[in-house]
Amino acid sequence: AMIARALTELLLNALQANPEGEVHLSAHTDSASESVVLTVVDDGDGMDGRTRNYAFDPFFSSKPAGRQVGMGLARAQQLVSAHGGRIELDSRINEGTTATLWLPICAMAADTTGTV
């Protein structure tokens, strides 16, 4: 259930980046790192360097005041870290953002309370 919540946060961020755009979700296993890799790609405006640097900080948001509390990525990172995983962001201005969730396969096997 925690992994599903983290993935939901990544998907919501991607959908908010460009509500009229597309969001792509993919999954594969990486045998070298024994991980499940989930990737969420949006075609939004992308993040500048400052936003990328603070993206996982609680209460940080690049959106206008009053729009969001800035907890989505921070919450997702905490949930994934609790399972021994990590989230990486790759973003380019005017090209969109890719959020990649790496999770040890053993953690995925242990998290059988929810579905994605």
mmCIF file of C-alpha atoms in Angstrom:
data_model
loop_
_atom_site.group_PDB
_atom_site.id
_atom_site.type_symbol
_atom_site.label_atom_id
_atom_site.label_comp_id
_atom_site.label_asym_id
_atom_site.label_seq_id
_atom_site.Cartn_x
_atom_site.Cartn_y
_atom_site.Cartn_z
ATOM 1 C CA ALA A 1 0.000 0.000 0.000
ATOM 2 C CA MET A 2 2.905 2.357 0.738
ATOM 3 C CA ILE A 3 4.461 1.741 -2.673
ATOM 4 C CA ALA A 4 1.108 2.330 -4.354
ATOM 5 C CA ARG A 5 0.814 5.650 -2.480
ATOM 6 C CA ALA A 6 4.317 6.700 -3.560
ATOM 7 C CA LEU A 7 3.552 5.856 -7.185
ATOM 8 C CA THR A 8 0.272 7.758 -6.931
ATOM 9 C CA GLU A 9 2.179 10.847 -5.748
ATOM 10 C CA LEU A 10 4.517 10.598 -8.755
ATOM 11 C CA LEU A 11 1.595 10.197 -11.144
ATOM 12 C CA LEU A 12 -0.276 13.156 -9.620
ATOM 13 C CA ASN A 13 2.809 15.346 -9.989
ATOM 14 C CA ALA A 14 3.158 14.304 -13.621
ATOM 15 C CA LEU A 15 -0.512 14.971 -14.356
ATOM 16 C CA GLN A 16 -0.303 18.406 -12.707
ATOM 17 C CA ALA A 17 2.802 19.293 -14.751
ATOM 18 C CA ASN A 18 0.707 19.437 -17.914
ATOM 19 C CA PRO A 19 -2.984 18.617 -17.469
ATOM 20 C CA GLU A 20 -3.465 18.614 -21.245
ATOM 21 C CA GLY A 21 -0.363 16.513 -21.909
ATOM 22 C CA GLU A 22 0.535 12.869 -21.672
ATOM 23 C CA VAL A 23 1.952 10.823 -18.827
ATOM 24 C CA HIS A 24 3.704 7.540 -19.470
ATOM 25 C CA LEU A 25 4.221 4.840 -16.857
ATOM 26 C CA SER A 26 6.548 1.926 -17.428
ATOM 27 C CA ALA A 27 7.891 -0.883 -15.288
ATOM 28 C CA HIS A 28 10.720 -3.343 -15.652
ATOM 29 C CA THR A 29 13.108 -5.343 -13.537
ATOM 30 C CA ASP A 30 16.811 -4.583 -13.366
ATOM 31 C CA SER A 31 18.680 -7.801 -12.674
ATOM 32 C CA ALA A 32 21.987 -6.023 -11.990
ATOM 33 C CA SER A 33 20.530 -4.131 -9.016
ATOM 34 C CA GLU A 34 17.810 -6.718 -8.245
ATOM 35 C CA SER A 35 15.257 -3.913 -8.435
ATOM 36 C CA VAL A 36 11.858 -3.189 -9.824
ATOM 37 C CA VAL A 37 12.085 0.076 -11.745
ATOM 38 C CA LEU A 38 8.966 2.199 -12.231
ATOM 39 C CA THR A 39 9.260 5.247 -14.475
ATOM 40 C CA VAL A 40 6.776 8.117 -14.754
ATOM 41 C CA VAL A 41 7.366 10.526 -17.656
ATOM 42 C CA ASP A 42 5.491 13.763 -18.295
ATOM 43 C CA ASP A 43 5.722 16.330 -21.071
ATOM 44 C CA GLY A 44 5.264 19.347 -18.804
ATOM 45 C CA ASP A 45 7.419 22.454 -18.435
ATOM 46 C CA GLY A 46 10.205 20.635 -16.610
ATOM 47 C CA MET A 47 12.024 21.824 -13.495
ATOM 48 C CA ASP A 48 14.775 24.369 -13.206
ATOM 49 C CA GLY A 49 17.872 23.545 -11.159
ATOM 50 C CA ARG A 50 16.571 25.148 -7.972
ATOM 51 C CA THR A 51 13.313 23.220 -8.146
ATOM 52 C CA ARG A 52 15.156 19.920 -8.748
ATOM 53 C CA ASN A 53 17.461 20.640 -5.792
ATOM 54 C CA TYR A 54 14.541 21.179 -3.395
ATOM 55 C CA ALA A 55 11.912 18.924 -4.981
ATOM 56 C CA PHE A 56 12.030 16.350 -2.165
ATOM 57 C CA ASP A 57 12.011 18.922 0.653
ATOM 58 C CA PRO A 58 8.773 18.950 2.669
ATOM 59 C CA PHE A 59 6.592 22.001 1.988
ATOM 60 C CA PHE A 60 8.656 23.093 -1.033
ATOM 61 C CA SER A 61 6.604 23.958 -4.100
ATOM 62 C CA SER A 62 7.405 25.918 -7.220
ATOM 63 C CA LYS A 63 3.687 26.542 -7.731
ATOM 64 C CA PRO A 64 2.091 29.882 -6.804
ATOM 65 C CA ALA A 65 1.319 30.368 -3.108
ATOM 66 C CA GLY A 66 -1.835 28.633 -1.959
ATOM 67 C CA ARG A 67 -1.864 26.051 -4.762
ATOM 68 C CA GLN A 68 -0.116 23.068 -3.172
ATOM 69 C CA VAL A 69 1.454 22.280 0.193
ATOM 70 C CA GLY A 70 4.531 20.665 -1.379
ATOM 71 C CA MET A 71 4.352 17.268 0.290
ATOM 72 C CA GLY A 72 3.872 14.889 -2.664
ATOM 73 C CA LEU A 73 7.476 14.151 -3.611
ATOM 74 C CA ALA A 74 8.668 14.333 -0.001
ATOM 75 C CA ARG A 75 6.021 11.792 1.010
ATOM 76 C CA ALA A 76 6.821 9.553 -1.962
ATOM 77 C CA GLN A 77 10.524 9.597 -1.121
ATOM 78 C CA GLN A 78 9.846 8.707 2.521
ATOM 79 C CA LEU A 79 7.583 5.820 1.557
ATOM 80 C CA VAL A 80 10.049 4.425 -0.959
ATOM 81 C CA SER A 81 13.027 4.905 1.394
ATOM 82 C CA ALA A 82 11.159 2.929 4.049
ATOM 83 C CA HIS A 83 11.319 -0.029 1.647
ATOM 84 C CA GLY A 84 15.014 0.432 0.828
ATOM 85 C CA GLY A 85 14.373 2.181 -2.479
ATOM 86 C CA ARG A 86 15.015 5.553 -4.024
ATOM 87 C CA ILE A 87 13.493 8.048 -6.416
ATOM 88 C CA GLU A 88 15.516 9.904 -9.035
ATOM 89 C CA LEU A 89 14.389 12.941 -11.024
ATOM 90 C CA ASP A 90 15.586 13.920 -14.471
ATOM 91 C CA SER A 91 14.040 17.124 -15.742
ATOM 92 C CA ARG A 92 14.675 19.581 -18.525
ATOM 93 C CA ILE A 93 13.015 22.945 -19.021
ATOM 94 C CA ASN A 94 10.362 22.784 -21.792
ATOM 95 C CA GLU A 95 10.885 19.014 -22.169
ATOM 96 C CA GLY A 96 9.277 17.486 -19.093
ATOM 97 C CA THR A 97 10.310 15.336 -16.180
ATOM 98 C CA THR A 98 11.125 11.690 -15.635
ATOM 99 C CA ALA A 99 10.701 10.289 -12.140
ATOM 100 C CA THR A 100 12.297 6.878 -11.657
ATOM 101 C CA LEU A 101 11.439 4.763 -8.637
ATOM 102 C CA TRP A 102 13.962 2.027 -7.803
ATOM 103 C CA LEU A 103 12.756 -0.589 -5.356
ATOM 104 C CA PRO A 104 14.511 -3.787 -4.253
ATOM 105 C CA ILE A 105 12.631 -6.818 -5.513
ATOM 106 C CA CYS A 106 12.528 -8.243 -1.975
ATOM 107 C CA ALA A 107 10.642 -5.095 -0.837
ATOM 108 C CA MET A 108 8.088 -5.511 -3.615
ATOM 109 C CA ALA A 109 7.515 -9.113 -2.566
ATOM 110 C CA ALA A 110 7.015 -8.030 1.053
ATOM 111 C CA ASP A 111 4.499 -5.275 0.166
ATOM 112 C CA THR A 112 1.541 -7.500 -0.658
ATOM 113 C CA THR A 113 -1.118 -5.384 1.052
ATOM 114 C CA GLY A 114 -1.851 -3.182 -1.964
ATOM 115 C CA THR A 115 -1.879 -3.275 -5.708
ATOM 116 C CA VAL A 116 -0.638 -0.801 -8.248
#
